[in-house]
XYZ file of C-alpha atoms in Angstrom:
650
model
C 69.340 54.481 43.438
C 72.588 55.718 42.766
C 75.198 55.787 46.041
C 76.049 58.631 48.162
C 79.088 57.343 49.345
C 82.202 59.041 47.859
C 85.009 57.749 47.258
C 88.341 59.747 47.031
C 90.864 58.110 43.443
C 94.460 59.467 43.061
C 94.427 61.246 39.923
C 97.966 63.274 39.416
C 100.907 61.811 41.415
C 102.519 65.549 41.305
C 101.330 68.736 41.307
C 103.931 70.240 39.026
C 102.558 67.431 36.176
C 99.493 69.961 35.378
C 100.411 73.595 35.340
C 98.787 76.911 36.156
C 96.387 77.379 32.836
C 96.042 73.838 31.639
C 93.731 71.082 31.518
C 94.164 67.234 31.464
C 91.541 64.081 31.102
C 92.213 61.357 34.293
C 90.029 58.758 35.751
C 88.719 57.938 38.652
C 87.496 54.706 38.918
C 85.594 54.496 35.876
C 84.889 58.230 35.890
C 86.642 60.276 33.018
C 87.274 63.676 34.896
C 88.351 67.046 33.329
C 90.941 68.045 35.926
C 91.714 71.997 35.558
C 94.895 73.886 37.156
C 93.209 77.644 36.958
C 93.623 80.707 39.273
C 95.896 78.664 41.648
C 92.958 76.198 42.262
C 92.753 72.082 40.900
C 89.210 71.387 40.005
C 87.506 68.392 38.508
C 84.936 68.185 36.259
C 82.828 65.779 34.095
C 85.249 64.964 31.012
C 82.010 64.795 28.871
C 80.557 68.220 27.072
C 76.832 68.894 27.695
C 77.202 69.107 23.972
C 77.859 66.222 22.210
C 80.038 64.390 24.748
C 83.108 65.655 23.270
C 86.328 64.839 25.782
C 87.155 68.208 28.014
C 90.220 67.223 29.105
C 91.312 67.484 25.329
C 90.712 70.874 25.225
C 92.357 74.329 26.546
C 91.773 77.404 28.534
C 91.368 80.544 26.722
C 90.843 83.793 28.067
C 89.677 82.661 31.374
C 87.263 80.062 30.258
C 87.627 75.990 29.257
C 86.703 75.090 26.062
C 85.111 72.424 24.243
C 87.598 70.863 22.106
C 84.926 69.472 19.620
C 82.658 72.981 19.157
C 84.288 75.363 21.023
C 81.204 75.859 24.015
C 82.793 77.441 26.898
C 82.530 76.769 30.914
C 83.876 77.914 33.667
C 87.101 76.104 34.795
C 85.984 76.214 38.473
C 82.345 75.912 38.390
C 81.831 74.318 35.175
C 78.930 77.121 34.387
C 78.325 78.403 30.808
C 78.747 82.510 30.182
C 75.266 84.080 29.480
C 72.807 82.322 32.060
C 72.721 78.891 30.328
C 71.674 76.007 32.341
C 74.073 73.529 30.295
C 77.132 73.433 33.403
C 78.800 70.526 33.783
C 78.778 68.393 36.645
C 81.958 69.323 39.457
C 83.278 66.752 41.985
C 85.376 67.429 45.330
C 89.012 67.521 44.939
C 92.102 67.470 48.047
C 95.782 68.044 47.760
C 98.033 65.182 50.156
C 101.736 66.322 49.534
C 101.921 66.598 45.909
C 99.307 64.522 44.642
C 95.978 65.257 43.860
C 92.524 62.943 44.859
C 89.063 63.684 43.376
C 85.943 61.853 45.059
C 83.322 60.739 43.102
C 80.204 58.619 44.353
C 80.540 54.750 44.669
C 79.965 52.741 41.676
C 76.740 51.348 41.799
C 76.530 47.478 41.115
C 76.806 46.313 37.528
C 73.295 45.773 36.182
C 72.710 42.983 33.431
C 72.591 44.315 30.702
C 71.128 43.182 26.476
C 74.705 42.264 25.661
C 75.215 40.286 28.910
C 72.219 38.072 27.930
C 73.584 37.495 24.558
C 77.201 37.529 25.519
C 76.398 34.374 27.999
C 74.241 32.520 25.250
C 77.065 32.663 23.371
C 79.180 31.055 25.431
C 76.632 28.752 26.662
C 76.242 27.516 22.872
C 80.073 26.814 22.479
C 81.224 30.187 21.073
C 84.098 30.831 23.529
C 87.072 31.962 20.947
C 86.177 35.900 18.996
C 88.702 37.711 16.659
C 88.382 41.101 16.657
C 88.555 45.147 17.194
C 86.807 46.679 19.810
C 86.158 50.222 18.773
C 83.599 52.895 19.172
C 80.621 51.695 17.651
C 81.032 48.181 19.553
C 81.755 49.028 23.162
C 79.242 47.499 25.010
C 79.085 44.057 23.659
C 82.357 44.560 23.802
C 82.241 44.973 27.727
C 79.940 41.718 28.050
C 82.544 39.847 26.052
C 85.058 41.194 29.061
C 82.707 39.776 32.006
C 82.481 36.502 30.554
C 86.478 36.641 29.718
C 86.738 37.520 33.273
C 85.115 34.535 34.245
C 87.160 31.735 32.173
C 84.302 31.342 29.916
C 85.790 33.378 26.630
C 88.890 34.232 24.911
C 89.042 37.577 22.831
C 92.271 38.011 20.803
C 92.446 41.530 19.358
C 93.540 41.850 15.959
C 95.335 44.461 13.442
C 92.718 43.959 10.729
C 89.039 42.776 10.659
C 89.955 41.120 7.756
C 92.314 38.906 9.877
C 89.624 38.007 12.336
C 87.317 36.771 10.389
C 89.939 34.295 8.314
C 91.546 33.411 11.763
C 87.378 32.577 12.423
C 86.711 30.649 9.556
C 90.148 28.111 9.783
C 88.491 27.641 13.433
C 85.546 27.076 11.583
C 86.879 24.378 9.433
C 89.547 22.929 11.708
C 86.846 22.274 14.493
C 83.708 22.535 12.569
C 82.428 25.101 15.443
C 81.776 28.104 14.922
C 84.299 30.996 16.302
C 83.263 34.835 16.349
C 84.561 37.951 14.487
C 83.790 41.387 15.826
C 83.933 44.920 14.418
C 82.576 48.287 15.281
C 79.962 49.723 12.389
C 81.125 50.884 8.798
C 84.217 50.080 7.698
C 85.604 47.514 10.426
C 82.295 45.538 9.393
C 82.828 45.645 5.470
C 86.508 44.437 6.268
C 85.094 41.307 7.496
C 83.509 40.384 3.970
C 86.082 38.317 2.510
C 86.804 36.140 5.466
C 82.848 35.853 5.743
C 82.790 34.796 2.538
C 85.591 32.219 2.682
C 83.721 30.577 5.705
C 80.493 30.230 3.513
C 81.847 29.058 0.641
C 83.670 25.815 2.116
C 81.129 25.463 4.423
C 82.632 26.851 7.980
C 80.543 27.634 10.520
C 81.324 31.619 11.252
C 79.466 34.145 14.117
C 80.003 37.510 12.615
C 78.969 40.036 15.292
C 79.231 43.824 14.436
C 78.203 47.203 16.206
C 76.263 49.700 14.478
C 75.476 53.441 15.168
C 72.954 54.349 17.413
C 69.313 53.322 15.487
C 67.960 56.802 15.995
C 70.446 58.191 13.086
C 69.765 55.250 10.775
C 68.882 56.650 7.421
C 70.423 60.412 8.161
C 74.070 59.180 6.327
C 75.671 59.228 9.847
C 79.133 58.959 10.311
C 80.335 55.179 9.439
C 76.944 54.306 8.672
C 76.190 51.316 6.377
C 73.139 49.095 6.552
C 75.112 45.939 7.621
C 71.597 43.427 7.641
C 71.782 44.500 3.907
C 75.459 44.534 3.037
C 75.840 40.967 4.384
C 72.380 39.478 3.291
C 74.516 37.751 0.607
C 76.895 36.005 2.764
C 74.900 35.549 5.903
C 72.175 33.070 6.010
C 71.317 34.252 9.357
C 71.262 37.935 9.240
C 69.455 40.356 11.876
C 69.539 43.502 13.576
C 69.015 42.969 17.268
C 66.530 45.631 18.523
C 65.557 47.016 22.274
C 62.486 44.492 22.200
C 64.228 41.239 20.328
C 64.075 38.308 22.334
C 67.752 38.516 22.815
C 68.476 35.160 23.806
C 66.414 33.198 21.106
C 67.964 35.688 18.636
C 71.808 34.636 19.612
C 71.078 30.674 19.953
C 69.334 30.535 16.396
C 72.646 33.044 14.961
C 74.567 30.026 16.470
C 72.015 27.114 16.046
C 72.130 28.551 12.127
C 75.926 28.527 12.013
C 76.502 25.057 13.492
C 73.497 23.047 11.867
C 73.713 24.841 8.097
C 77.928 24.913 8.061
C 77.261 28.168 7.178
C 77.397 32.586 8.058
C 75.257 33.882 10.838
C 75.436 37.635 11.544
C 74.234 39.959 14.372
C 74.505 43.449 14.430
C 73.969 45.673 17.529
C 72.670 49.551 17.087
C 74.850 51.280 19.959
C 71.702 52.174 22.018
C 70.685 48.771 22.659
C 74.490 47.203 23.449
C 73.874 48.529 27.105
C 70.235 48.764 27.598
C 69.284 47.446 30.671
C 67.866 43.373 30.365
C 64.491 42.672 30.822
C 64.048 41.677 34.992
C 63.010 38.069 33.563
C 65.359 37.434 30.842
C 68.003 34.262 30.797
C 70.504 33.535 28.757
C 69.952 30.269 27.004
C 71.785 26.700 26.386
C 71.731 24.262 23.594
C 70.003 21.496 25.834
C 67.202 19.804 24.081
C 68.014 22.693 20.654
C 70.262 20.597 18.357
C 69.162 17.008 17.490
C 71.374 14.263 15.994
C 72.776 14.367 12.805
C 73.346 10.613 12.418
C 70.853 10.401 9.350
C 70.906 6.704 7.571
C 70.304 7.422 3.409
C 67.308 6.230 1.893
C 67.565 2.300 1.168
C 66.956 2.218 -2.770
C 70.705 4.516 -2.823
C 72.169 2.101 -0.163
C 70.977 -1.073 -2.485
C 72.560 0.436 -5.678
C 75.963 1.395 -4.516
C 75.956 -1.819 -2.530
C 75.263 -3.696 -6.091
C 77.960 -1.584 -7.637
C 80.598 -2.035 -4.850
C 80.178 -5.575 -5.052
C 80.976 -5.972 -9.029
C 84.038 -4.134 -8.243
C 87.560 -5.148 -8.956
C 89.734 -1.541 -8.435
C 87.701 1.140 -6.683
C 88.827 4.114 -5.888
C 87.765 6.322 -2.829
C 87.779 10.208 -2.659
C 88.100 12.059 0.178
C 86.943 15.915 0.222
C 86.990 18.253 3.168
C 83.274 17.133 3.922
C 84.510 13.679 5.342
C 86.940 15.792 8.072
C 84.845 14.201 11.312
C 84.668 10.830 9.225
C 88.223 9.822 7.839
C 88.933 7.330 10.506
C 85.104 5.092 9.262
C 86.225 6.010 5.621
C 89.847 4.279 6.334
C 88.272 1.464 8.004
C 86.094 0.965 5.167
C 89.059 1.394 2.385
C 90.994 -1.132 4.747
C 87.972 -3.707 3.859
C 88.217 -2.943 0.154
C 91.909 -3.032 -0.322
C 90.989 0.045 -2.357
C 93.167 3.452 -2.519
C 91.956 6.376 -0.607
C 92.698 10.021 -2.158
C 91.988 13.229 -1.480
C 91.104 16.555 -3.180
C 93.141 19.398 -2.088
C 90.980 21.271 0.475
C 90.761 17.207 2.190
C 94.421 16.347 1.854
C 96.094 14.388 5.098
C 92.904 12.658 5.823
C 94.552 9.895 5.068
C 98.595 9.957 5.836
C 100.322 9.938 2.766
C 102.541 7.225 4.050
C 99.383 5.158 5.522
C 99.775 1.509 2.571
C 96.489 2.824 0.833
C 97.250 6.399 0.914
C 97.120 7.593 -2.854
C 97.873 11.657 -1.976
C 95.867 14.530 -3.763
C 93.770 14.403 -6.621
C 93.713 17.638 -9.426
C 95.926 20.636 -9.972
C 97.507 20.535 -6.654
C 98.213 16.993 -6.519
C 100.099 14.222 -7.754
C 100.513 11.915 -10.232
C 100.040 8.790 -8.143
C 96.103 10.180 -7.669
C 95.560 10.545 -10.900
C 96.870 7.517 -12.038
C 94.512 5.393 -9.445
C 91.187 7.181 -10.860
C 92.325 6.544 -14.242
C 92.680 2.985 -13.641
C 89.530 2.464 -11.177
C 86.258 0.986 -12.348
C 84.315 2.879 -9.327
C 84.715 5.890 -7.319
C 83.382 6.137 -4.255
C 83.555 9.757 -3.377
C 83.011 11.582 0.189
C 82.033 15.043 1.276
C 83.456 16.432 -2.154
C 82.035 18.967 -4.186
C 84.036 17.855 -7.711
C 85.254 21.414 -8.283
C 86.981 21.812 -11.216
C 90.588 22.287 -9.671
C 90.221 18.683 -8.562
C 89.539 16.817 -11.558
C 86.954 14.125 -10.464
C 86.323 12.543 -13.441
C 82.751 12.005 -15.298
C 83.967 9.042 -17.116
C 83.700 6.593 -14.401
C 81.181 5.412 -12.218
C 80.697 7.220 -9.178
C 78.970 7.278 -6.192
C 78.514 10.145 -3.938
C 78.035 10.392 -0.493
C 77.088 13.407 1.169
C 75.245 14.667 3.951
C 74.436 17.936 1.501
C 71.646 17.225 -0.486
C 72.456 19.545 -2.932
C 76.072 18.736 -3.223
C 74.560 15.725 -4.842
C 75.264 15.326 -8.419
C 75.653 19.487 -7.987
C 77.554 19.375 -11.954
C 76.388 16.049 -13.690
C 75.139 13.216 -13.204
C 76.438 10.280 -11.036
C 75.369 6.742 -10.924
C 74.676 6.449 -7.247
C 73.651 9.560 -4.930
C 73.667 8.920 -1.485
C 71.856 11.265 0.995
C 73.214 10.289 4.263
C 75.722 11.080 7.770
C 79.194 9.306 6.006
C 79.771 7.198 9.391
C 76.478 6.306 9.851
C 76.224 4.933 5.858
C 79.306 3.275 6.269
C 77.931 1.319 9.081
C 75.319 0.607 6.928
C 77.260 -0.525 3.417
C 79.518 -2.637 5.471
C 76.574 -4.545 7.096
C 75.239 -4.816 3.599
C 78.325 -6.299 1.943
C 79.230 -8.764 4.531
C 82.429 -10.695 2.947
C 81.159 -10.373 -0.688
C 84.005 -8.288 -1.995
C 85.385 -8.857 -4.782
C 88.328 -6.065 -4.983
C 92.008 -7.020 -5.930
C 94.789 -5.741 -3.185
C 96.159 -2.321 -5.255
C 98.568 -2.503 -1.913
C 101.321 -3.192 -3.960
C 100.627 -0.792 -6.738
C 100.045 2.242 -4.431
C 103.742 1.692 -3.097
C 104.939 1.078 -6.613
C 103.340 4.397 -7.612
C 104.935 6.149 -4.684
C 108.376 4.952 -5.466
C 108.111 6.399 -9.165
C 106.786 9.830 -8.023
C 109.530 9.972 -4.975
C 112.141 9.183 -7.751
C 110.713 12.105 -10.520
C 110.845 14.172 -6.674
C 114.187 13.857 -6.626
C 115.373 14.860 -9.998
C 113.748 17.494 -9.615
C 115.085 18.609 -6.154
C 118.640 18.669 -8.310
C 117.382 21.688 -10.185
C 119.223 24.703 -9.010
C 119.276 28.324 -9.511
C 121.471 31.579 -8.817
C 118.091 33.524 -8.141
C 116.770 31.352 -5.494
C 115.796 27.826 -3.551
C 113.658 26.151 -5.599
C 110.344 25.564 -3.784
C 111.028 21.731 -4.245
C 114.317 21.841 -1.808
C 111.302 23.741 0.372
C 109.117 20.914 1.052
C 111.884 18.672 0.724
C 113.380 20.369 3.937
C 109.496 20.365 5.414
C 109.252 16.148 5.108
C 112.157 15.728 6.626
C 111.884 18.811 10.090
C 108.097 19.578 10.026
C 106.559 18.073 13.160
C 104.079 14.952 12.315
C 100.994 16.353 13.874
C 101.224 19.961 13.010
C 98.399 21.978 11.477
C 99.510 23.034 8.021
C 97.876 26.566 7.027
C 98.086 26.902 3.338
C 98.131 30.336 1.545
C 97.280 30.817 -2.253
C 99.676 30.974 -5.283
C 102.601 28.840 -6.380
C 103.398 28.264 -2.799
C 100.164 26.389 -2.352
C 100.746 24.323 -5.869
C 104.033 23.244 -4.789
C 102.881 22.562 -0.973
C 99.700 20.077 -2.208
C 102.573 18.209 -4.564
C 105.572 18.271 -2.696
C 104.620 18.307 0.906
C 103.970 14.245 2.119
C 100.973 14.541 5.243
C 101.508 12.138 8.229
C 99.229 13.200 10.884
C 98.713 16.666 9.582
C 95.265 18.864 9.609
C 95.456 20.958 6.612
C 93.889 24.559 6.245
C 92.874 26.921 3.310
C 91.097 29.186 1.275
C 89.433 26.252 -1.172
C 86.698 27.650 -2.889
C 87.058 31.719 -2.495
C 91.275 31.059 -3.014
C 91.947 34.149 -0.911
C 95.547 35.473 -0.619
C 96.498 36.564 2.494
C 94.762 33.151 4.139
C 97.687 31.429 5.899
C 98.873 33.665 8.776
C 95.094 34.655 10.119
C 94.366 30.679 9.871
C 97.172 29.868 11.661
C 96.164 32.365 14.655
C 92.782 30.497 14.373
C 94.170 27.312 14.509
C 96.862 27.712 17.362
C 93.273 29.352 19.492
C 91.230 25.522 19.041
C 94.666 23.353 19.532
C 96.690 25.458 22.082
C 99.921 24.221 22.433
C 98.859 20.364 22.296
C 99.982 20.327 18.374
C 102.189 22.671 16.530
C 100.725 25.030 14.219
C 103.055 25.678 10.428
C 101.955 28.718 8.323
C 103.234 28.496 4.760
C 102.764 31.633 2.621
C 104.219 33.517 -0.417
C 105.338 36.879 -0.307
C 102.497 38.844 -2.174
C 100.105 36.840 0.512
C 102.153 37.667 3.670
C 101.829 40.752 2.302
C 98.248 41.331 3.052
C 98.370 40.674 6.742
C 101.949 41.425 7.575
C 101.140 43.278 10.710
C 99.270 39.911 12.581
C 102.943 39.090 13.210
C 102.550 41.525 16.125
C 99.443 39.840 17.263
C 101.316 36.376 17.272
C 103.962 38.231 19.306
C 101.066 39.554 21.415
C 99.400 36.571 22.485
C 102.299 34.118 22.334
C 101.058 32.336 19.569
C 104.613 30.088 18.716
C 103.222 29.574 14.938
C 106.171 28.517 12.399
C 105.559 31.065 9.249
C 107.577 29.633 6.423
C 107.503 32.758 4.071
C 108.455 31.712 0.120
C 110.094 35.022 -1.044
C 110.592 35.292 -4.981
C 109.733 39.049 -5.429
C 106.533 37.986 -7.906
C 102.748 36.894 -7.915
C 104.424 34.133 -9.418
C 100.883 32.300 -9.965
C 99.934 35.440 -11.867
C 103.224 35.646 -14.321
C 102.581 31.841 -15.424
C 98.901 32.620 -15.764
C 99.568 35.603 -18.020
C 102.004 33.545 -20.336
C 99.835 31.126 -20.313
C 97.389 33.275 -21.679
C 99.681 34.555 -24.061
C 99.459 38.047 -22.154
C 102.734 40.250 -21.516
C 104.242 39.734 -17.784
C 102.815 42.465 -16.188
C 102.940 44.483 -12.813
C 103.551 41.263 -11.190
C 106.915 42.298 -9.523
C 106.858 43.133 -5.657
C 108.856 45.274 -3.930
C 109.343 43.081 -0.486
C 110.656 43.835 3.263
C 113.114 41.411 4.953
C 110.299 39.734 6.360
C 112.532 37.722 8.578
C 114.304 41.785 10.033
C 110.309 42.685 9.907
C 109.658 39.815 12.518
C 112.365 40.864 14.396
C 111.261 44.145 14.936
C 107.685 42.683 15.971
C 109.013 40.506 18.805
C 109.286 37.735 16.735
C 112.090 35.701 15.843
C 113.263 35.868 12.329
C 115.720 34.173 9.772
C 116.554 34.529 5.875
C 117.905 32.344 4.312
C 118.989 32.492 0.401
C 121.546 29.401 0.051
C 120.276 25.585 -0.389
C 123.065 24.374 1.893
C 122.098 26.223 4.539
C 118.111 25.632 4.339
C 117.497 22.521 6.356
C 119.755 24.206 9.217
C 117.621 26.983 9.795
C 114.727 24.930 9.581
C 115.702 22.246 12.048
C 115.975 26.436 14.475
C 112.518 27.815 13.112
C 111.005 24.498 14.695
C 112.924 24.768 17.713
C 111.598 28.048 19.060
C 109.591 28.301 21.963
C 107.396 31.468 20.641
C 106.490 32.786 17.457
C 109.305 32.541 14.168
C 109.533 33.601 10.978
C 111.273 31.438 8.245
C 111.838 33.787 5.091
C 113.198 31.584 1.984
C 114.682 33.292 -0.931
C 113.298 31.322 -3.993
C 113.994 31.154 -7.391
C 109.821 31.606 -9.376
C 110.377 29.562 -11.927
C 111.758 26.167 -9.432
C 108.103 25.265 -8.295
């Protein structure tokens, strides 16, 4: 039962701030009131018309009655009766005058009940999810609530972004950086639909992502409601697990298999809440649930006919070669080991790079497009590659012509294009374990120590020929990363964007003990500056956290700056400013098309960070680059490097 105990709220500090014939919305407690100023008299009302709910206070008093802002019903100002006999009035509450001010009493709040979303909310949390990007809007507001409790409590950070699209990028780089799953949230319609991309950047390089969205109320479904869009159907293509949660869902089985889904598969789950349920009352017996005894190892040995054959192969080896792809993240320090043992050199595709430290003696630096010359020239000369957690996409390169064998804990990354001599279905540490205790001491490899240096000397040489280059339009992106070696800190995560900025960073840029994060597989613009807020949310201040973008990329989610600025994020954005989708012109000659609408028409992005809170430097002269470098990395908060570049220096 509700509580007769009233209990009086200051609404208006002075009299003279509502005059004679006008209305206002306050709020008592958690009470939205309709205060009215009419005949001499204060009155308060409910804020909420018998109607459709629309806000009173938002409305005005004509010809001696208030009305509805919404649909123009009319009540008394006083009384809050209807004209004509109607029984629709609205609900009145007691107000006093003290001095100036004015109090209206309302009854105690009754004791928070638990509620669907507070079930769900807690399972959440209790299965790891404790970081959500996101808009809370009007479609979303009870889960939204839950989400507060639990903040409340230390259990869950929500960081409220300028575009859904943001939060779920800034959720899949958490994804991939920690390989747990982070939440985006949206109201219904089109806050949900902006998700999509991110969503599908997660899924494609194999993130775990919670997508959680709020739909309208269930009882309109079908009627073309306002921002109504079947969401369990627009996402069944990018959500492997993908439900509506209804009044009678077992609502905490339903939120650990979304998570259970995400974690296990490296893959989408999505919930969607109709706005009825969101704050329908939980069952008197319902619990939120844990992952105790609901995820079982993953430390799966491969079958022993696979382990046999690459064994054999390994063994006959004189130069192998191993591959590293973004699939052997949790493993690079047993894949090192094991290179260590072979004497062999270790590269990386693009989406893997700094697994190994280019500067580590068997560190051969990235394979393909975005790579260097050193990597190709080791696979060329290898008589075995022994490739990890890579999916030999055809921006890296992995060649056909030599014999491979692939380990993977994906089955069906397995031979996924061709054929390979040896497919191995297995955990990488827990095969590793396995190969060594196979081969024992008979290895056979030569010591390509010696070469890999040689090899590193000869590209660092062609580096710095190049770095002479020199232009009256801009830096050349070379002087860039130059400048980056030489100031970046060693153990910063690197978020990469898409473009000629991303080229030059996978060639240029030598990893120590760098993470690396990007858009591999969906090669999103726009990915850098959302990753980076995902990043800085699973690392904290422990590690910087470098964003490195182009122009047409910042472009797309310019106004996170304000959500760094916000939250105190103090990410380094390194902003590569040539005026062009510079990727785009070379593509288009290269196609033997005309340049075309490839110009952009920029801000001063480092005035634009300025005016956000952050802090903010251009600089368009060589000489003084590494100086206002050496300053970006020396700020405490968030800073904005913008770099004037010449396009065709990459």
């Amino acid at each position: 039962m509700a509580s007769t105990k009233k209990v009086w709220y200051k609404v208006l500090d002075n009299k003279k701030d509502l005059p004679e014939g006008r209305v206002k919305t306050v709020t008592a407690a958690h009470k939205g009131i309709c205060l009215t100023h009419f005949e001499g008299k204060f009155s308060a009302l409910d804020n909420r018309c018998p109607h459709q709910g629309g806000p009173l206070g938002e409305g005005s008093i004509e010809n001696g009655m208030l009305r509805c802002p919404w649909h123009g019903w009319d009540f008394h100002p006083c009384t809050g009766l209807p004209p004509g006999g109607y029984d629709d009035g609205i609900e009145t509450f007691e107000v006093k005058e003290e001095g100036d001010a004015i109090f209206v009493g309302v009854p105690e709040e009754v004791e928070h009940e638990t509620t669907v979303s507070d079930i769900m909310a807690e399972t959440m949390v209790n299965w790891g999810v404790t970081k959500v990007f996101g808009m809370v809007g009007h479609s979303n507001l009870g889960f939204a609530d839950a989400m507060k409790r639990q903040e409340q409590k230390g259990n869950l950070n929500f960081y409220g972004i300028r575009h859904e699209g943001a939060a779920a990028f800034a959720a899949s780089a958490y994804g991939k950086l920690t390989g747990k799953p982070a939440a985006c949230f949206s109201i219904a319609g089109p806050g949900a639909t902006n998700m999509f991309t991110g969503m599908w950047d997660a899924k494609v390089d194999r993130a775990p992502l919670l997508a959680l969205t709020g739909q309208v109320a269930t009882q309109v479904v079908g009627t073309g409601n306002f921002q109504e869009v079947d969401l369990v159907q627009a996402f069944g293509s990018v959500a492997e697990f993908n439900h509506r949660v209804q009044s009678d869902s077992k609502h905490s089985e339903l939120m650990s298999l979304a998570v259970k889904h995400a974690i296990l598969n490296r893959d989408v789950s999505h919930l969607t809440f109709p706005d009825e349920v969101q704050e329908r009352k939980a069952k008197p017996n319902a619990k939120p649930q844990t992952p105790e005894k609901r995820i079982t190892s993953l430390e799966i040995a491969p079958p022993k006919e696979a382990v046999n054959d690459a064994v054999n192969l390994i063994k006959k080896s004189k130069r192998p070669v191993i591959i590293m792809g973004h699939g052997a993240r949790e493993h690079k320090k047993a894949i090192v080991k094991f290179a260590e043992s072979l004497n062999a050199p270790v590269v990386t595709t693009f989406k893997g790079k700094g697994l190994i430290p280019d500067n580590h003696p068997l560190g051969g630096g990235v394979l393909g497009r975005s790579g260097t010359p050193i990597a190709s020239w080791f696979m060329n000369e290898s008589d075995v590659l022994i490739v990890f957690g890579a999916s030999f996409s055809n921006h890296t390169g992995i060649t056909p012509k030599k014999p491979i064998i692939q380990v993977d804990f994906d089955p069906l990354a397995l031979s996924k294009f061709h054929k390979v001599e040896v497919a191995v279905w297995g955990e990488i540490s827990r095969t590793l374990e396995i190969f060594e205790a196979e081969l024992g001491s008979n290895i056979n490899t030569i010591d390509q120590t010696p070469e890999i240096a040689e090899r590193w000397k000869i590209w660092r040489k062609e580096k710095a020929k190049r770095l002479l280059e020199t232009s009256d339009n801009g830096i050349s992106s070379i002087a860039v990363f130059d400048a980056m070696n030489q100031l970046t800190p060693e153990n910063a995560v690197m978020c990469v964007d898409v473009g000629n900025n991303a080229y030059s960073f996978g060639r240029y840029f030598e990893s120590k003990e760098h993470d690396f994060l990007m858009s591999g597989y969906l090669g999103s613009i726009g990915f850098a500056l959302p990753a980076s807020m995902g990043a800085w949310t699973a690392v904290g201040d422990s590690r910087p956290v470098v964003a490195v973008a182009g122009d047409g990329g910042l472009c797309q989610y310019l106004a996170e700056i304000t959500t760094l600025v916000k939250y105190n994020m103090p990410v380094k954005l390194i902003v590569l400013n040539n005026h062009e989708l510079g990727k785009i012109s070379k593509e288009q000659r290269a196609g033997e098309f005309d340049v075309w609408k490839t110009s952009l028409s920029n801000p001063n992005f480092a005035e634009f960070a300025e005016s956000c809170g952050a802090w903010g430097k251009r600089v368009v002269k060589q000489d003084n680059l590494k100086e206002a470098m050496k300053t970006l990395f020396e700020q405490p908060g968030p800073a904005v490097l913008e770099v004037i570049t010449d396009v065709n220096l990459i």
